[in-house]
Amino acid sequence: MARDVYCLTLRQPIRNHLGLAEQLGRAGLSVPANIVEGYCFPFPRLPTRVGARVPR
């Protein structure tokens, strides 16, 4: 996904809007980073709104 977002930011119309290209690049990297961070720090069982339990 990060590679696809990076390739998207190289397209000419998006490159003209530097703020948008930089923001897309950061967003493309933050999604996999957040997944890894969540995987490395497992939480204890958290009660959900309906009372079910999240498996470990």
PDB file of N, CA, C and O in Angstrom, chain B, residues numbered from 101:
ATOM      1  N   MET B 101       0.816  -1.179   0.000  1.00  0.00           N
ATOM      2  CA  MET B 101       0.000   0.000   0.000  1.00  0.00           C
ATOM      3  C   MET B 101       0.873   1.261   0.000  1.00  0.00           C
ATOM      4  O   MET B 101       0.597   2.212  -0.731  1.00  0.00           O
ATOM      5  N   ALA B 102       1.915   1.259   0.817  1.00  0.00           N
ATOM      6  CA  ALA B 102       2.788   2.434   0.867  1.00  0.00           C
ATOM      7  C   ALA B 102       3.414   2.700  -0.498  1.00  0.00           C
ATOM      8  O   ALA B 102       3.560   3.852  -0.906  1.00  0.00           O
ATOM      9  N   ARG B 103       3.781   1.637  -1.197  1.00  0.00           N
ATOM     10  CA  ARG B 103       4.384   1.792  -2.525  1.00  0.00           C
ATOM     11  C   ARG B 103       3.375   2.377  -3.508  1.00  0.00           C
ATOM     12  O   ARG B 103       3.721   3.231  -4.324  1.00  0.00           O
ATOM     13  N   ASP B 104       2.120   1.915  -3.427  1.00  0.00           N
ATOM     14  CA  ASP B 104       1.088   2.435  -4.327  1.00  0.00           C
ATOM     15  C   ASP B 104       0.838   3.923  -4.086  1.00  0.00           C
ATOM     16  O   ASP B 104       0.688   4.697  -5.032  1.00  0.00           O
ATOM     17  N   VAL B 105       0.797   4.314  -2.817  1.00  0.00           N
ATOM     18  CA  VAL B 105       0.593   5.730  -2.499  1.00  0.00           C
ATOM     19  C   VAL B 105       1.772   6.549  -2.991  1.00  0.00           C
ATOM     20  O   VAL B 105       1.583   7.640  -3.529  1.00  0.00           O
ATOM     21  N   TYR B 106       2.991   6.040  -2.814  1.00  0.00           N
ATOM     22  CA  TYR B 106       4.178   6.754  -3.282  1.00  0.00           C
ATOM     23  C   TYR B 106       4.120   6.947  -4.796  1.00  0.00           C
ATOM     24  O   TYR B 106       4.400   8.038  -5.292  1.00  0.00           O
ATOM     25  N   CYS B 107       3.761   5.897  -5.530  1.00  0.00           N
ATOM     26  CA  CYS B 107       3.653   6.012  -6.993  1.00  0.00           C
ATOM     27  C   CYS B 107       2.573   7.022  -7.382  1.00  0.00           C
ATOM     28  O   CYS B 107       2.721   7.755  -8.360  1.00  0.00           O
ATOM     29  N   LEU B 108       1.493   7.052  -6.614  1.00  0.00           N
ATOM     30  CA  LEU B 108       0.425   8.010  -6.881  1.00  0.00           C
ATOM     31  C   LEU B 108       0.916   9.441  -6.707  1.00  0.00           C
ATOM     32  O   LEU B 108       0.536  10.325  -7.475  1.00  0.00           O
ATOM     33  N   THR B 109       1.758   9.677  -5.703  1.00  0.00           N
ATOM     34  CA  THR B 109       2.244  11.038  -5.459  1.00  0.00           C
ATOM     35  C   THR B 109       3.234  11.504  -6.521  1.00  0.00           C
ATOM     36  O   THR B 109       3.531  12.696  -6.596  1.00  0.00           O
ATOM     37  N   LEU B 110       3.748  10.599  -7.339  1.00  0.00           N
ATOM     38  CA  LEU B 110       4.673  10.986  -8.403  1.00  0.00           C
ATOM     39  C   LEU B 110       3.958  11.498  -9.649  1.00  0.00           C
ATOM     40  O   LEU B 110       4.593  12.058 -10.542  1.00  0.00           O
ATOM     41  N   ARG B 111       2.652  11.310  -9.713  1.00  0.00           N
ATOM     42  CA  ARG B 111       1.898  11.783 -10.877  1.00  0.00           C
ATOM     43  C   ARG B 111       1.901  13.307 -10.917  1.00  0.00           C
ATOM     44  O   ARG B 111       1.862  13.966  -9.878  1.00  0.00           O
ATOM     45  N   GLN B 112       1.946  13.845 -12.097  1.00  0.00           N
ATOM     46  CA  GLN B 112       2.128  15.288 -12.288  1.00  0.00           C
ATOM     47  C   GLN B 112       1.064  16.153 -11.609  1.00  0.00           C
ATOM     48  O   GLN B 112       1.432  17.104 -10.919  1.00  0.00           O
ATOM     49  N   PRO B 113      -0.246  15.873 -11.769  1.00  0.00           N
ATOM     50  CA  PRO B 113      -1.218  16.781 -11.142  1.00  0.00           C
ATOM     51  C   PRO B 113      -1.076  16.832  -9.615  1.00  0.00           C
ATOM     52  O   PRO B 113      -1.265  17.888  -9.012  1.00  0.00           O
ATOM     53  N   ILE B 114      -0.755  15.729  -9.008  1.00  0.00           N
ATOM     54  CA  ILE B 114      -0.625  15.705  -7.550  1.00  0.00           C
ATOM     55  C   ILE B 114       0.687  16.351  -7.127  1.00  0.00           C
ATOM     56  O   ILE B 114       0.740  17.001  -6.083  1.00  0.00           O
ATOM     57  N   ARG B 115       1.744  16.187  -7.912  1.00  0.00           N
ATOM     58  CA  ARG B 115       3.032  16.789  -7.566  1.00  0.00           C
ATOM     59  C   ARG B 115       2.942  18.308  -7.541  1.00  0.00           C
ATOM     60  O   ARG B 115       3.683  18.965  -6.810  1.00  0.00           O
ATOM     61  N   ASN B 116       2.035  18.871  -8.339  1.00  0.00           N
ATOM     62  CA  ASN B 116       1.873  20.325  -8.350  1.00  0.00           C
ATOM     63  C   ASN B 116       1.310  20.840  -7.028  1.00  0.00           C
ATOM     64  O   ASN B 116       1.522  22.001  -6.676  1.00  0.00           O
ATOM     65  N   HIS B 117       0.607  20.003  -6.308  1.00  0.00           N
ATOM     66  CA  HIS B 117       0.060  20.348  -4.996  1.00  0.00           C
ATOM     67  C   HIS B 117       0.943  19.678  -3.948  1.00  0.00           C
ATOM     68  O   HIS B 117       0.625  18.596  -3.454  1.00  0.00           O
ATOM     69  N   LEU B 118       2.049  20.329  -3.615  1.00  0.00           N
ATOM     70  CA  LEU B 118       3.055  19.705  -2.750  1.00  0.00           C
ATOM     71  C   LEU B 118       2.498  19.305  -1.396  1.00  0.00           C
ATOM     72  O   LEU B 118       2.869  18.259  -0.863  1.00  0.00           O
ATOM     73  N   GLY B 119       1.630  20.102  -0.842  1.00  0.00           N
ATOM     74  CA  GLY B 119       1.048  19.758   0.457  1.00  0.00           C
ATOM     75  C   GLY B 119       0.272  18.461   0.396  1.00  0.00           C
ATOM     76  O   GLY B 119       0.361  17.634   1.304  1.00  0.00           O
ATOM     77  N   LEU B 120      -0.493  18.277  -0.672  1.00  0.00           N
ATOM     78  CA  LEU B 120      -1.281  17.059  -0.821  1.00  0.00           C
ATOM     79  C   LEU B 120      -0.383  15.849  -1.020  1.00  0.00           C
ATOM     80  O   LEU B 120      -0.628  14.794  -0.435  1.00  0.00           O
ATOM     81  N   ALA B 121       0.652  15.989  -1.836  1.00  0.00           N
ATOM     82  CA  ALA B 121       1.561  14.869  -2.084  1.00  0.00           C
ATOM     83  C   ALA B 121       2.272  14.454  -0.802  1.00  0.00           C
ATOM     84  O   ALA B 121       2.406  13.262  -0.527  1.00  0.00           O
ATOM     85  N   GLU B 122       2.728  15.422  -0.019  1.00  0.00           N
ATOM     86  CA  GLU B 122       3.407  15.098   1.237  1.00  0.00           C
ATOM     87  C   GLU B 122       2.451  14.446   2.227  1.00  0.00           C
ATOM     88  O   GLU B 122       2.828  13.503   2.924  1.00  0.00           O
ATOM     89  N   GLN B 123       1.227  14.935   2.294  1.00  0.00           N
ATOM     90  CA  GLN B 123       0.253  14.377   3.221  1.00  0.00           C
ATOM     91  C   GLN B 123      -0.106  12.948   2.826  1.00  0.00           C
ATOM     92  O   GLN B 123      -0.225  12.078   3.689  1.00  0.00           O
ATOM     93  N   LEU B 124      -0.279  12.698   1.532  1.00  0.00           N
ATOM     94  CA  LEU B 124      -0.565  11.338   1.077  1.00  0.00           C
ATOM     95  C   LEU B 124       0.593  10.401   1.397  1.00  0.00           C
ATOM     96  O   LEU B 124       0.377   9.255   1.793  1.00  0.00           O
ATOM     97  N   GLY B 125       1.815  10.883   1.227  1.00  0.00           N
ATOM     98  CA  GLY B 125       2.976  10.063   1.546  1.00  0.00           C
ATOM     99  C   GLY B 125       3.029   9.693   3.014  1.00  0.00           C
ATOM    100  O   GLY B 125       3.307   8.545   3.360  1.00  0.00           O
ATOM    101  N   ARG B 126       2.763  10.661   3.881  1.00  0.00           N
ATOM    102  CA  ARG B 126       2.760  10.378   5.320  1.00  0.00           C
ATOM    103  C   ARG B 126       1.640   9.414   5.684  1.00  0.00           C
ATOM    104  O   ARG B 126       1.836   8.515   6.502  1.00  0.00           O
ATOM    105  N   ALA B 127       0.466   9.594   5.082  1.00  0.00           N
ATOM    106  CA  ALA B 127      -0.663   8.716   5.376  1.00  0.00           C
ATOM    107  C   ALA B 127      -0.382   7.295   4.909  1.00  0.00           C
ATOM    108  O   ALA B 127      -0.729   6.334   5.596  1.00  0.00           O
ATOM    109  N   GLY B 128       0.243   7.157   3.750  1.00  0.00           N
ATOM    110  CA  GLY B 128       0.560   5.825   3.235  1.00  0.00           C
ATOM    111  C   GLY B 128       1.530   5.074   4.118  1.00  0.00           C
ATOM    112  O   GLY B 128       1.484   3.846   4.182  1.00  0.00           O
ATOM    113  N   LEU B 129       2.408   5.788   4.800  1.00  0.00           N
ATOM    114  CA  LEU B 129       3.352   5.136   5.707  1.00  0.00           C
ATOM    115  C   LEU B 129       2.774   4.930   7.098  1.00  0.00           C
ATOM    116  O   LEU B 129       3.182   4.004   7.798  1.00  0.00           O
ATOM    117  N   SER B 130       1.846   5.762   7.509  1.00  0.00           N
ATOM    118  CA  SER B 130       1.345   5.650   8.874  1.00  0.00           C
ATOM    119  C   SER B 130       0.421   4.453   9.058  1.00  0.00           C
ATOM    120  O   SER B 130       0.365   3.896  10.155  1.00  0.00           O
ATOM    121  N   VAL B 131      -0.301   4.040   8.028  1.00  0.00           N
ATOM    122  CA  VAL B 131      -1.213   2.900   8.167  1.00  0.00           C
ATOM    123  C   VAL B 131      -0.455   1.627   8.516  1.00  0.00           C
ATOM    124  O   VAL B 131      -0.778   0.996   9.522  1.00  0.00           O
ATOM    125  N   PRO B 132       0.558   1.212   7.716  1.00  0.00           N
ATOM    126  CA  PRO B 132       1.282  -0.002   8.114  1.00  0.00           C
ATOM    127  C   PRO B 132       2.032   0.172   9.433  1.00  0.00           C
ATOM    128  O   PRO B 132       2.170  -0.790  10.188  1.00  0.00           O
ATOM    129  N   ALA B 133       2.514   1.370   9.724  1.00  0.00           N
ATOM    130  CA  ALA B 133       3.209   1.598  10.997  1.00  0.00           C
ATOM    131  C   ALA B 133       2.256   1.417  12.173  1.00  0.00           C
ATOM    132  O   ALA B 133       2.642   0.852  13.197  1.00  0.00           O
ATOM    133  N   ASN B 134       1.032   1.882  12.042  1.00  0.00           N
ATOM    134  CA  ASN B 134       0.046   1.710  13.109  1.00  0.00           C
ATOM    135  C   ASN B 134      -0.329   0.248  13.286  1.00  0.00           C
ATOM    136  O   ASN B 134      -0.548  -0.199  14.411  1.00  0.00           O
ATOM    137  N   ILE B 135      -0.407  -0.503  12.193  1.00  0.00           N
ATOM    138  CA  ILE B 135      -0.709  -1.933  12.291  1.00  0.00           C
ATOM    139  C   ILE B 135       0.402  -2.648  13.039  1.00  0.00           C
ATOM    140  O   ILE B 135       0.133  -3.465  13.920  1.00  0.00           O
ATOM    141  N   VAL B 136       1.643  -2.350  12.697  1.00  0.00           N
ATOM    142  CA  VAL B 136       2.782  -2.974  13.374  1.00  0.00           C
ATOM    143  C   VAL B 136       2.797  -2.592  14.847  1.00  0.00           C
ATOM    144  O   VAL B 136       3.039  -3.441  15.705  1.00  0.00           O
ATOM    145  N   GLU B 137       2.547  -1.348  15.140  1.00  0.00           N
ATOM    146  CA  GLU B 137       2.548  -0.900  16.533  1.00  0.00           C
ATOM    147  C   GLU B 137       1.468  -1.624  17.331  1.00  0.00           C
ATOM    148  O   GLU B 137       1.710  -2.033  18.467  1.00  0.00           O
ATOM    149  N   GLY B 138       0.294  -1.784  16.756  1.00  0.00           N
ATOM    150  CA  GLY B 138      -0.780  -2.499  17.441  1.00  0.00           C
ATOM    151  C   GLY B 138      -0.468  -3.966  17.623  1.00  0.00           C
ATOM    152  O   GLY B 138      -0.875  -4.566  18.617  1.00  0.00           O
ATOM    153  N   TYR B 139       0.244  -4.553  16.685  1.00  0.00           N
ATOM    154  CA  TYR B 139       0.596  -5.967  16.778  1.00  0.00           C
ATOM    155  C   TYR B 139       1.665  -6.189  17.843  1.00  0.00           C
ATOM    156  O   TYR B 139       1.665  -7.222  18.511  1.00  0.00           O
ATOM    157  N   CYS B 140       2.567  -5.242  18.007  1.00  0.00           N
ATOM    158  CA  CYS B 140       3.664  -5.386  18.969  1.00  0.00           C
ATOM    159  C   CYS B 140       3.210  -5.179  20.403  1.00  0.00           C
ATOM    160  O   CYS B 140       3.848  -5.679  21.329  1.00  0.00           O
ATOM    161  N   PHE B 141       2.138  -4.463  20.600  1.00  0.00           N
ATOM    162  CA  PHE B 141       1.670  -4.168  21.951  1.00  0.00           C
ATOM    163  C   PHE B 141       0.258  -4.711  22.133  1.00  0.00           C
ATOM    164  O   PHE B 141      -0.706  -3.945  22.104  1.00  0.00           O
ATOM    165  N   PRO B 142       0.121  -6.037  22.321  1.00  0.00           N
ATOM    166  CA  PRO B 142      -1.231  -6.591  22.483  1.00  0.00           C
ATOM    167  C   PRO B 142      -1.861  -6.100  23.790  1.00  0.00           C
ATOM    168  O   PRO B 142      -1.195  -5.998  24.820  1.00  0.00           O
ATOM    169  N   PHE B 143      -3.118  -5.810  23.723  1.00  0.00           N
ATOM    170  CA  PHE B 143      -3.841  -5.332  24.884  1.00  0.00           C
ATOM    171  C   PHE B 143      -4.486  -6.511  25.601  1.00  0.00           C
ATOM    172  O   PHE B 143      -4.788  -7.524  24.971  1.00  0.00           O
ATOM    173  N   PRO B 144      -4.699  -6.397  26.895  1.00  0.00           N
ATOM    174  CA  PRO B 144      -5.472  -7.433  27.582  1.00  0.00           C
ATOM    175  C   PRO B 144      -6.900  -7.411  27.060  1.00  0.00           C
ATOM    176  O   PRO B 144      -7.281  -6.528  26.291  1.00  0.00           O
ATOM    177  N   ARG B 145      -7.652  -8.355  27.472  1.00  0.00           N
ATOM    178  CA  ARG B 145      -9.035  -8.414  26.987  1.00  0.00           C
ATOM    179  C   ARG B 145      -9.774  -7.128  27.331  1.00  0.00           C
ATOM    180  O   ARG B 145      -9.825  -6.705  28.485  1.00  0.00           O
ATOM    181  N   LEU B 146     -10.330  -6.535  26.318  1.00  0.00           N
ATOM    182  CA  LEU B 146     -11.060  -5.285  26.499  1.00  0.00           C
ATOM    183  C   LEU B 146     -12.548  -5.545  26.324  1.00  0.00           C
ATOM    184  O   LEU B 146     -12.953  -6.123  25.315  1.00  0.00           O
ATOM    185  N   PRO B 147     -13.369  -5.134  27.277  1.00  0.00           N
ATOM    186  CA  PRO B 147     -14.810  -5.313  27.081  1.00  0.00           C
ATOM    187  C   PRO B 147     -15.305  -4.389  25.974  1.00  0.00           C
ATOM    188  O   PRO B 147     -14.879  -3.239  25.873  1.00  0.00           O
ATOM    189  N   THR B 148     -16.187  -4.892  25.167  1.00  0.00           N
ATOM    190  CA  THR B 148     -16.763  -4.065  24.104  1.00  0.00           C
ATOM    191  C   THR B 148     -18.099  -3.519  24.570  1.00  0.00           C
ATOM    192  O   THR B 148     -18.571  -3.835  25.662  1.00  0.00           O
ATOM    193  N   ARG B 149     -18.688  -2.714  23.744  1.00  0.00           N
ATOM    194  CA  ARG B 149     -19.947  -2.078  24.120  1.00  0.00           C
ATOM    195  C   ARG B 149     -21.058  -3.096  24.349  1.00  0.00           C
ATOM    196  O   ARG B 149     -21.937  -2.875  25.182  1.00  0.00           O
ATOM    197  N   VAL B 150     -21.029  -4.213  23.616  1.00  0.00           N
ATOM    198  CA  VAL B 150     -22.093  -5.210  23.754  1.00  0.00           C
ATOM    199  C   VAL B 150     -21.726  -6.283  24.776  1.00  0.00           C
ATOM    200  O   VAL B 150     -22.481  -7.239  24.957  1.00  0.00           O
ATOM    201  N   GLY B 151     -20.591  -6.144  25.442  1.00  0.00           N
ATOM    202  CA  GLY B 151     -20.225  -7.081  26.490  1.00  0.00           C
ATOM    203  C   GLY B 151     -19.395  -8.261  26.027  1.00  0.00           C
ATOM    204  O   GLY B 151     -19.027  -9.102  26.847  1.00  0.00           O
ATOM    205  N   ALA B 152     -19.088  -8.355  24.747  1.00  0.00           N
ATOM    206  CA  ALA B 152     -18.255  -9.448  24.253  1.00  0.00           C
ATOM    207  C   ALA B 152     -16.809  -9.190  24.652  1.00  0.00           C
ATOM    208  O   ALA B 152     -16.465  -8.098  25.104  1.00  0.00           O
ATOM    209  N   ARG B 153     -15.987 -10.178  24.485  1.00  0.00           N
ATOM    210  CA  ARG B 153     -14.572 -10.037  24.809  1.00  0.00           C
ATOM    211  C   ARG B 153     -13.744 -10.137  23.539  1.00  0.00           C
ATOM    212  O   ARG B 153     -14.071 -10.902  22.632  1.00  0.00           O
ATOM    213  N   VAL B 154     -12.674  -9.361  23.480  1.00  0.00           N
ATOM    214  CA  VAL B 154     -11.749  -9.404  22.352  1.00  0.00           C
ATOM    215  C   VAL B 154     -10.764 -10.527  22.620  1.00  0.00           C
ATOM    216  O   VAL B 154     -10.140 -10.531  23.681  1.00  0.00           O
ATOM    217  N   PRO B 155     -10.589 -11.498  21.696  1.00  0.00           N
ATOM    218  CA  PRO B 155      -9.644 -12.598  21.942  1.00  0.00           C
ATOM    219  C   PRO B 155      -8.212 -12.098  22.006  1.00  0.00           C
ATOM    220  O   PRO B 155      -7.858 -11.094  21.388  1.00  0.00           O
ATOM    221  N   ARG B 156      -7.406 -12.808  22.755  1.00  0.00           N
ATOM    222  CA  ARG B 156      -5.996 -12.432  22.884  1.00  0.00           C
ATOM    223  C   ARG B 156      -5.215 -12.753  21.658  1.00  0.00           C
ATOM    224  O   ARG B 156      -4.012 -12.497  21.609  1.00  0.00           O
TER     225      ARG B 156
END
